[in-house]
mmCIF file with all atom_site columns, C-alpha atoms in Angstrom:
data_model
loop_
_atom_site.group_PDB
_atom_site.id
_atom_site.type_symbol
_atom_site.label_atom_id
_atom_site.label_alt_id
_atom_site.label_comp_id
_atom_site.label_asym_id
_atom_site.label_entity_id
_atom_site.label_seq_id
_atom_site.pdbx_PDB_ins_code
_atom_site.Cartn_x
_atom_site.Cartn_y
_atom_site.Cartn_z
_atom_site.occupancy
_atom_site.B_iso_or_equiv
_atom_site.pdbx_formal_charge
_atom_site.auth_seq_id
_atom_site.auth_comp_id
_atom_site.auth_asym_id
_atom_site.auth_atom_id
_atom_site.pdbx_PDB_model_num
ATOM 1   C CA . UNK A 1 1   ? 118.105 92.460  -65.845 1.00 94.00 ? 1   UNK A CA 1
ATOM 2   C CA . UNK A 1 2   ? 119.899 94.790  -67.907 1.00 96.00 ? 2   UNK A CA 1
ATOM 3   C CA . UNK A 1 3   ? 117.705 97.117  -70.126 1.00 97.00 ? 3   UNK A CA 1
ATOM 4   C CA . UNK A 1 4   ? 121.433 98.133  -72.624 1.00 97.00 ? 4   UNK A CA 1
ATOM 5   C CA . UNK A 1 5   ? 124.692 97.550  -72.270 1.00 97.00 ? 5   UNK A CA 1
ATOM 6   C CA . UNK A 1 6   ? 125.105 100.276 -69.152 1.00 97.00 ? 6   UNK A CA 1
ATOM 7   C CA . UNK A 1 7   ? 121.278 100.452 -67.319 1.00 98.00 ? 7   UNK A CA 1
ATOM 8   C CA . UNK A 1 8   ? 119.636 98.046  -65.547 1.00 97.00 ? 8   UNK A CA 1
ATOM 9   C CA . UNK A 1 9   ? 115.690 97.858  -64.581 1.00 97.00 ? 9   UNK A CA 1
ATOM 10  C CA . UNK A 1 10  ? 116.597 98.312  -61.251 1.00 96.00 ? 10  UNK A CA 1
ATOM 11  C CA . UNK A 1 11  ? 118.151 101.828 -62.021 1.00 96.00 ? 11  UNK A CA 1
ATOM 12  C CA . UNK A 1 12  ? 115.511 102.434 -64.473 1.00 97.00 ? 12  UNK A CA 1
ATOM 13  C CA . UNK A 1 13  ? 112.402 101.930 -61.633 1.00 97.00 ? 13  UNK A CA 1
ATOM 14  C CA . UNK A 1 14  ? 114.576 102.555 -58.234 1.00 95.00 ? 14  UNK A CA 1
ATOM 15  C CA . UNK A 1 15  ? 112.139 105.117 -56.426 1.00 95.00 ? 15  UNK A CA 1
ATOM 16  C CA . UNK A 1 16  ? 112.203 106.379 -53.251 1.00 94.00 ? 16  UNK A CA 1
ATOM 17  C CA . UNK A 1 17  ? 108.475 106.627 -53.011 1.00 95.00 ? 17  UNK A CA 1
ATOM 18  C CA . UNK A 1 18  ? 107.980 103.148 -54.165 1.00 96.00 ? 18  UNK A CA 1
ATOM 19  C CA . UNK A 1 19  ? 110.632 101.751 -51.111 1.00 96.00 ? 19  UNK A CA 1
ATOM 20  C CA . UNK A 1 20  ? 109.457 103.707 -48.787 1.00 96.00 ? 20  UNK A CA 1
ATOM 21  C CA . UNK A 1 21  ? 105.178 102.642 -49.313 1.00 96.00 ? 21  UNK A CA 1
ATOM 22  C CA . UNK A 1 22  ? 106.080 99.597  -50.183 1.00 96.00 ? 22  UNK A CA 1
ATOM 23  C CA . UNK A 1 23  ? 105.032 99.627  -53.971 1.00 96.00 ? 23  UNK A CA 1
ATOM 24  C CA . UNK A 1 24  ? 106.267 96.987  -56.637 1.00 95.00 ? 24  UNK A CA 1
ATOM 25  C CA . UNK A 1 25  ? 107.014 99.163  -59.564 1.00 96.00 ? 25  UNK A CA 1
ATOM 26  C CA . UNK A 1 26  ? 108.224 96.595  -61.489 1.00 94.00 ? 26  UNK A CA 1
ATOM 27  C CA . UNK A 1 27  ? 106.820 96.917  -65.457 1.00 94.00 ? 27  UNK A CA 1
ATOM 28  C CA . UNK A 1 28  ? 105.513 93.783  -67.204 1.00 89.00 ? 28  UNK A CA 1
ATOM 29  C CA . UNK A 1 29  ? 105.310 93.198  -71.207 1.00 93.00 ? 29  UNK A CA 1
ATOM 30  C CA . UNK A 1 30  ? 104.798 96.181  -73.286 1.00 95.00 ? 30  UNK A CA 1
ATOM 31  C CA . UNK A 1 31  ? 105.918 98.831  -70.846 1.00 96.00 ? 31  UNK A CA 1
ATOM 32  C CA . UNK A 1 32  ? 109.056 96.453  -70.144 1.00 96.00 ? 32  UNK A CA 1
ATOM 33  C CA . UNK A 1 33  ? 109.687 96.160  -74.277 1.00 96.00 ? 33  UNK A CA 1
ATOM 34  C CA . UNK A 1 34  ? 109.117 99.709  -74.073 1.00 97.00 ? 34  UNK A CA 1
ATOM 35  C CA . UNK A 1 35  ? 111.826 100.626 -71.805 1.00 97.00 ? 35  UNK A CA 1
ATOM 36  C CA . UNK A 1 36  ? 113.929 97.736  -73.392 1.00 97.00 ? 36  UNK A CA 1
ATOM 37  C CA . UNK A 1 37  ? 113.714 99.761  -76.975 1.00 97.00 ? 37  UNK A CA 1
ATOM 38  C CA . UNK A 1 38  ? 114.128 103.358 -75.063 1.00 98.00 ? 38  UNK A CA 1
ATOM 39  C CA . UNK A 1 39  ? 117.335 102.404 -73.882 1.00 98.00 ? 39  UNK A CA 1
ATOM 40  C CA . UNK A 1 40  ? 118.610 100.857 -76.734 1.00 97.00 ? 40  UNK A CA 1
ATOM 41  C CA . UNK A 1 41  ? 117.833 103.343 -79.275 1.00 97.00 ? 41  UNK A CA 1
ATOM 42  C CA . UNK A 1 42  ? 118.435 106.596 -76.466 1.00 98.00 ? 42  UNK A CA 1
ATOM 43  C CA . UNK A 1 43  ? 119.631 106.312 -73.361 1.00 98.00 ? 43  UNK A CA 1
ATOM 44  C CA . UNK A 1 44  ? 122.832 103.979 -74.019 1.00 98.00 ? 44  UNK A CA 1
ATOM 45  C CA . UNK A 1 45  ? 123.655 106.255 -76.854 1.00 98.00 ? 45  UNK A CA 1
ATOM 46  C CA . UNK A 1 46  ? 123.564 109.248 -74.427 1.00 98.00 ? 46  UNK A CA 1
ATOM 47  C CA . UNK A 1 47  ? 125.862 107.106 -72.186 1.00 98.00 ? 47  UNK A CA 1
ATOM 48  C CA . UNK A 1 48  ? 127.954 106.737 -75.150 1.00 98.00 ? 48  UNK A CA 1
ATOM 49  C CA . UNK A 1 49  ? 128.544 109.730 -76.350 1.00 98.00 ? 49  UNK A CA 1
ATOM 50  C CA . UNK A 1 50  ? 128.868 111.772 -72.502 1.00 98.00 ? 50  UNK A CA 1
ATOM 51  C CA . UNK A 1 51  ? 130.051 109.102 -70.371 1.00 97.00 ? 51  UNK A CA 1
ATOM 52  C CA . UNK A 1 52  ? 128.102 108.494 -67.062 1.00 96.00 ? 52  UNK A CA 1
ATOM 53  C CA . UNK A 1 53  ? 124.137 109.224 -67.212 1.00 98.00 ? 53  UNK A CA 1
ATOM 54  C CA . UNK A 1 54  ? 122.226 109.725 -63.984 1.00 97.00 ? 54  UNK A CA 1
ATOM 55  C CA . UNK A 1 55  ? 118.526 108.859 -64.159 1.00 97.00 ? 55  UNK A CA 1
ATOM 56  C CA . UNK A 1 56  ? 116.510 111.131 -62.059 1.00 94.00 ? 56  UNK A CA 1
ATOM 57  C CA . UNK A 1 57  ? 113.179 109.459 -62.624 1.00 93.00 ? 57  UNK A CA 1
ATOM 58  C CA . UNK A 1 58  ? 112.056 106.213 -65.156 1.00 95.00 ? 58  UNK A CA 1
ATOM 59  C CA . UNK A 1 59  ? 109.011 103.798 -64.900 1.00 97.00 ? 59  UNK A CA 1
ATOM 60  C CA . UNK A 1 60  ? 106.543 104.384 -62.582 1.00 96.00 ? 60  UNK A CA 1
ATOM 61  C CA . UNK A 1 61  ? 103.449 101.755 -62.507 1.00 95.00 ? 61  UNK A CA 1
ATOM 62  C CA . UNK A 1 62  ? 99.954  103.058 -61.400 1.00 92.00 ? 62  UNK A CA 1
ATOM 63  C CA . UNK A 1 63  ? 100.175 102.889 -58.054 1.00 94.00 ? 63  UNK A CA 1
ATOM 64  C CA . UNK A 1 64  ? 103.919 104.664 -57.903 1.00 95.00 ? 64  UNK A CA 1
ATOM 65  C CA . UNK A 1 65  ? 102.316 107.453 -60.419 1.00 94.00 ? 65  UNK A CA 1
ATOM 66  C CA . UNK A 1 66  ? 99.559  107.828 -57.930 1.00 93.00 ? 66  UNK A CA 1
ATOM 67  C CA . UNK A 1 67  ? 101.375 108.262 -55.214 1.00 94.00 ? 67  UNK A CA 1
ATOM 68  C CA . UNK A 1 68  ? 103.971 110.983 -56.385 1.00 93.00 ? 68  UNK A CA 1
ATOM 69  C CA . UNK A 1 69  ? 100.841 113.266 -58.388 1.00 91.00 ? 69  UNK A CA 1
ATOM 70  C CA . UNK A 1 70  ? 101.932 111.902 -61.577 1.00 89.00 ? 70  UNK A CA 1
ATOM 71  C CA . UNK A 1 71  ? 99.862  112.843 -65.062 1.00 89.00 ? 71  UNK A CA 1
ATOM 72  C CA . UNK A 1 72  ? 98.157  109.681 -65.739 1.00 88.00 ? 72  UNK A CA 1
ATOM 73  C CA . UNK A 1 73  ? 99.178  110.519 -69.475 1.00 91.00 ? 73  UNK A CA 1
ATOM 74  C CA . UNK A 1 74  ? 103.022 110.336 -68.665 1.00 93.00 ? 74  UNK A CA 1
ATOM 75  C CA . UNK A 1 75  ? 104.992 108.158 -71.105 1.00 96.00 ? 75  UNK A CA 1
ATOM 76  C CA . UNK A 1 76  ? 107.084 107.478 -67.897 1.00 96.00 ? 76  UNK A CA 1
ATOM 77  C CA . UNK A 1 77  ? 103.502 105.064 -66.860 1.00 96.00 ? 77  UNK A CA 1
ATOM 78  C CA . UNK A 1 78  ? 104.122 103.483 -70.265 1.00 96.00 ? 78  UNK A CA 1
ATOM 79  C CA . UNK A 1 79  ? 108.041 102.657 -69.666 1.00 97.00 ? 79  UNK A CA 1
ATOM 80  C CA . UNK A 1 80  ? 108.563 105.233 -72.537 1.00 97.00 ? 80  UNK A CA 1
ATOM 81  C CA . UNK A 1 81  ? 110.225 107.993 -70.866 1.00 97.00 ? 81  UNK A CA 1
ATOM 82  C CA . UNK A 1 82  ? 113.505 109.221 -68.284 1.00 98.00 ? 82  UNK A CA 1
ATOM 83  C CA . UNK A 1 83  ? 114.825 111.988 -67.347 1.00 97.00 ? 83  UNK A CA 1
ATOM 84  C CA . UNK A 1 84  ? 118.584 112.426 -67.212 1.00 98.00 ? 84  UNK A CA 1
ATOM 85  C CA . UNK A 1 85  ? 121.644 114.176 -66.782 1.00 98.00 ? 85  UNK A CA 1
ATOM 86  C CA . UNK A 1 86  ? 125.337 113.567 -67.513 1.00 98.00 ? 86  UNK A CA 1
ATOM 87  C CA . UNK A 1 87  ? 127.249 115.281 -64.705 1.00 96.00 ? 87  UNK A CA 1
ATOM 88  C CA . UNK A 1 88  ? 129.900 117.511 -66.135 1.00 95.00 ? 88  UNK A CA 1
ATOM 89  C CA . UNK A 1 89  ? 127.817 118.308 -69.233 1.00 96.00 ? 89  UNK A CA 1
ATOM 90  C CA . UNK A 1 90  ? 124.742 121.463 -69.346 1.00 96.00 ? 90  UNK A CA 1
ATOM 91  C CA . UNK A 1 91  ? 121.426 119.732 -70.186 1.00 97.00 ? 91  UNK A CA 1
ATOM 92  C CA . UNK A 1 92  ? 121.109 122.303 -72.671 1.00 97.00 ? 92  UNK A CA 1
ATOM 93  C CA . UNK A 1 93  ? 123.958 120.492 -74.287 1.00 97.00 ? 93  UNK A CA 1
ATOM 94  C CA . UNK A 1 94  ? 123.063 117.307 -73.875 1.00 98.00 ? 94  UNK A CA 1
ATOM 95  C CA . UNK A 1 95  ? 119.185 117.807 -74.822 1.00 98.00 ? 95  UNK A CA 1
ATOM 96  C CA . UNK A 1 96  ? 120.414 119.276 -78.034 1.00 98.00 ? 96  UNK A CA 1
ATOM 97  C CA . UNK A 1 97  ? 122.427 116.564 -78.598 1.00 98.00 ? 97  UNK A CA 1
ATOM 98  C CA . UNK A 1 98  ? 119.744 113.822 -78.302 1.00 98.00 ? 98  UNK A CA 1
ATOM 99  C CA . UNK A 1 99  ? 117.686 116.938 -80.988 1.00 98.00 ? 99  UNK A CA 1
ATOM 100 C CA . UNK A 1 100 ? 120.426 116.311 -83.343 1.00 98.00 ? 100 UNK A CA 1
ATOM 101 C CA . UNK A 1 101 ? 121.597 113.092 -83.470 1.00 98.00 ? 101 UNK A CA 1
ATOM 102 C CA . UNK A 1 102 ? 118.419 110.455 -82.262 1.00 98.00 ? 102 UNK A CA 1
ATOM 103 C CA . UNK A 1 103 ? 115.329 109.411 -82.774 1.00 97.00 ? 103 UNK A CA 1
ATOM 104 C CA . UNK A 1 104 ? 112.906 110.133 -80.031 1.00 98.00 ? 104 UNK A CA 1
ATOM 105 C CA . UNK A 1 105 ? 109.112 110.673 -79.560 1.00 98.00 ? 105 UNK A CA 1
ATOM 106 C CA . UNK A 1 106 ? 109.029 114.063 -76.876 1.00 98.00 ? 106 UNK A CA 1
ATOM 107 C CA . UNK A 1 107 ? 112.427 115.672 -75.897 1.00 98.00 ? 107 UNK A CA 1
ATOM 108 C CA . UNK A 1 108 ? 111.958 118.202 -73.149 1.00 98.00 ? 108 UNK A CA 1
ATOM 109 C CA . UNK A 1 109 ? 114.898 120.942 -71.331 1.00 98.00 ? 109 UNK A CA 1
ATOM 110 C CA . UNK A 1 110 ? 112.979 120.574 -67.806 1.00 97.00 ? 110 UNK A CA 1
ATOM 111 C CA . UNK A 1 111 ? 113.679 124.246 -66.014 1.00 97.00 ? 111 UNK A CA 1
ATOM 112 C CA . UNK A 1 112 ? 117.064 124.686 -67.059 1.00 96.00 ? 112 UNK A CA 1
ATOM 113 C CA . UNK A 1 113 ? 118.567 128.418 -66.063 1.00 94.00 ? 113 UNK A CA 1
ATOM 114 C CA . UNK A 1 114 ? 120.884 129.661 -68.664 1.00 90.00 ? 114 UNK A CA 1
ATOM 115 C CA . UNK A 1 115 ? 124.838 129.766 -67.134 1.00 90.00 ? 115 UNK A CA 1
ATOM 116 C CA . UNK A 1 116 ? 123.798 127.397 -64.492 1.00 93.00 ? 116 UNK A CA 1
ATOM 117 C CA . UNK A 1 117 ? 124.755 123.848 -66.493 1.00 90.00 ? 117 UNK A CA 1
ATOM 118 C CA . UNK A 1 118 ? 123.115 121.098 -64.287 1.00 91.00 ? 118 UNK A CA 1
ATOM 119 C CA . UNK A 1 119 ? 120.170 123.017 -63.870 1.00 95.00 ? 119 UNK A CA 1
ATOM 120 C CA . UNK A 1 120 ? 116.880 121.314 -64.476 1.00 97.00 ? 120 UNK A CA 1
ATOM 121 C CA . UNK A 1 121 ? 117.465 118.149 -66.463 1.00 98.00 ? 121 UNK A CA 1
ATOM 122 C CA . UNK A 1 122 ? 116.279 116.663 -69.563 1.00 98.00 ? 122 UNK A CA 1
ATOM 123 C CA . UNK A 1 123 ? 113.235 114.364 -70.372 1.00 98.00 ? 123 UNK A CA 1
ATOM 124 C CA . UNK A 1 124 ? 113.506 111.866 -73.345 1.00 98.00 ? 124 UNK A CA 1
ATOM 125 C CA . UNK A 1 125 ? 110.935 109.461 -74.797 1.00 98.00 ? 125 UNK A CA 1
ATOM 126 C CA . UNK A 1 126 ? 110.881 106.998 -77.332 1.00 98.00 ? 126 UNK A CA 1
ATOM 127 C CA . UNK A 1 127 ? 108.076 104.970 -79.079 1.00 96.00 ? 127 UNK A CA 1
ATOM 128 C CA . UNK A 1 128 ? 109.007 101.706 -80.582 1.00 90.00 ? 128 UNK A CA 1
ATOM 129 C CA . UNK A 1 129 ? 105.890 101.686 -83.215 1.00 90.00 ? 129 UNK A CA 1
ATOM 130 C CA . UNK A 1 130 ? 108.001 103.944 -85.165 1.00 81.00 ? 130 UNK A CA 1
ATOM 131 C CA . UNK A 1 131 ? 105.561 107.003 -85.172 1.00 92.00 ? 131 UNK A CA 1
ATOM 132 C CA . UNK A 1 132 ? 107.685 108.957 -82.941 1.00 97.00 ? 132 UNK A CA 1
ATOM 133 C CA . UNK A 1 133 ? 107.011 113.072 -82.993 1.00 97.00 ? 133 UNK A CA 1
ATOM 134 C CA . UNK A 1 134 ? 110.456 114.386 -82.668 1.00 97.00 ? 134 UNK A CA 1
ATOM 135 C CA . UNK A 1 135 ? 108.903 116.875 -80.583 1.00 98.00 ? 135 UNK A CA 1
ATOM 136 C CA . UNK A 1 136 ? 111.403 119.805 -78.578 1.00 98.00 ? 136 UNK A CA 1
ATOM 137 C CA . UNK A 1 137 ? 110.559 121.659 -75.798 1.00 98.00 ? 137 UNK A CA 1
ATOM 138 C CA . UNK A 1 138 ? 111.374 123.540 -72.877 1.00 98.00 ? 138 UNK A CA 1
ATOM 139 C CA . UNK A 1 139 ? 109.343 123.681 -69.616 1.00 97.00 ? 139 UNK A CA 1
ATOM 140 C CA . UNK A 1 140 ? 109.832 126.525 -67.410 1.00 96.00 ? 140 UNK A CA 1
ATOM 141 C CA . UNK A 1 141 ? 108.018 128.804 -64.967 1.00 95.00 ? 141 UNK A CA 1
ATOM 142 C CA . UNK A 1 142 ? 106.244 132.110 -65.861 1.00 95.00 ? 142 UNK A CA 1
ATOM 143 C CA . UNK A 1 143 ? 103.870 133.671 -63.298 1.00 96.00 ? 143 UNK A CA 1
ATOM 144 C CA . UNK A 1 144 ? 104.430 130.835 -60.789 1.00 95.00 ? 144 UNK A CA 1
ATOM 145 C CA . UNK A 1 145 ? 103.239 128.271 -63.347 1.00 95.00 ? 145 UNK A CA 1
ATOM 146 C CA . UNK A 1 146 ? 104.838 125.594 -65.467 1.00 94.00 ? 146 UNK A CA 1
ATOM 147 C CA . UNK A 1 147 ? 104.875 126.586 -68.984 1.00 96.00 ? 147 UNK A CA 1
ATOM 148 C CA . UNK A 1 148 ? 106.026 124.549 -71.908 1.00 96.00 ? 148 UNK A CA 1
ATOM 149 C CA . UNK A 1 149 ? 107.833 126.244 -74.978 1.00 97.00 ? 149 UNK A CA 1
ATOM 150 C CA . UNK A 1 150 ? 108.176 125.173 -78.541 1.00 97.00 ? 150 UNK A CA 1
ATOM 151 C CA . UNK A 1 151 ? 111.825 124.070 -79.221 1.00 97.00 ? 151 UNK A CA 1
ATOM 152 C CA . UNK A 1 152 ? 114.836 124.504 -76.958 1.00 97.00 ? 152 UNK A CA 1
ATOM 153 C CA . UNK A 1 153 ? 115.579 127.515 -75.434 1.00 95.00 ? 153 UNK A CA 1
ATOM 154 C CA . UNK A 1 154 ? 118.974 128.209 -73.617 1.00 87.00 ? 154 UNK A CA 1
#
């Protein structure tokens, strides 16, 4: 089932975890309409605009987010959210891209290290109720903890 014109479900909920225990992590109605309207109004225009897009991590059901420690708040539960990156390209670059030129609910720079380009990667979500926060941040690590910043920081 293809989710745009260049992602598939099955590249949107392949998981290592999930093969390996067994787990279906296959979404069903609103989290599946979710991830259809993520990728139509995000992801393929990433893919657009920086040719190939590698998804690091997408839908994860309850059992899946169980089993890797997952925040049982994560959009990623609610087919809402990826995280990417477009080899070739710094996620700085391509998370201020998605800042200026999409819609999106929570866009987060994931513990990117300035002058090292494919560090960290980039977390997108969308909501398709049309209350979407535009929200930018950057998560890094301060003291040994994870730490989330207020815009994007290179």
């Amino acid at each position: 089932m293809r989710l745009s014109k260049n992602f598939t479900l099955a590249e949107f909920t392949k998981s290592q975890t999930a093969t390996r225990r067994g787990i279906d992590n296959t979404p069903q109605g609103e989290h599946l309409e979710a991830a259809k309207a993520l990728f139509e109004n995000v992801v393929q225009a990433v893919r657009e605009n920086f040719g190939v897009t590698v998804l690091n991590s997408g839908y994860r059901g309850p059992e899946l987010n169980e089993a890797v420690g997952g925040s049982s708040n994560s959009q990623h539960c609610k087919g809402e959210a990826v995280d990417l990156e477009c080899p070739g390209t710094s996620n700085y670059e391509v998370a201020k891209w998605i800042e200026d030129n999409l819609d999106y609910d929570q866009l987060i720079l994931e513990f990117y290290t300035p002058g090292i380009p494919d560090s960290g990667w980039v977390h997108v979500s969308y909501t398709a109720n049309g209350e979407n926060r535009k929200q930018s941040l950057t998560a890094m690590k301060e003291n040994g903890k994870t730490v989330y910043k207020t815009g994007l920081i290179e």
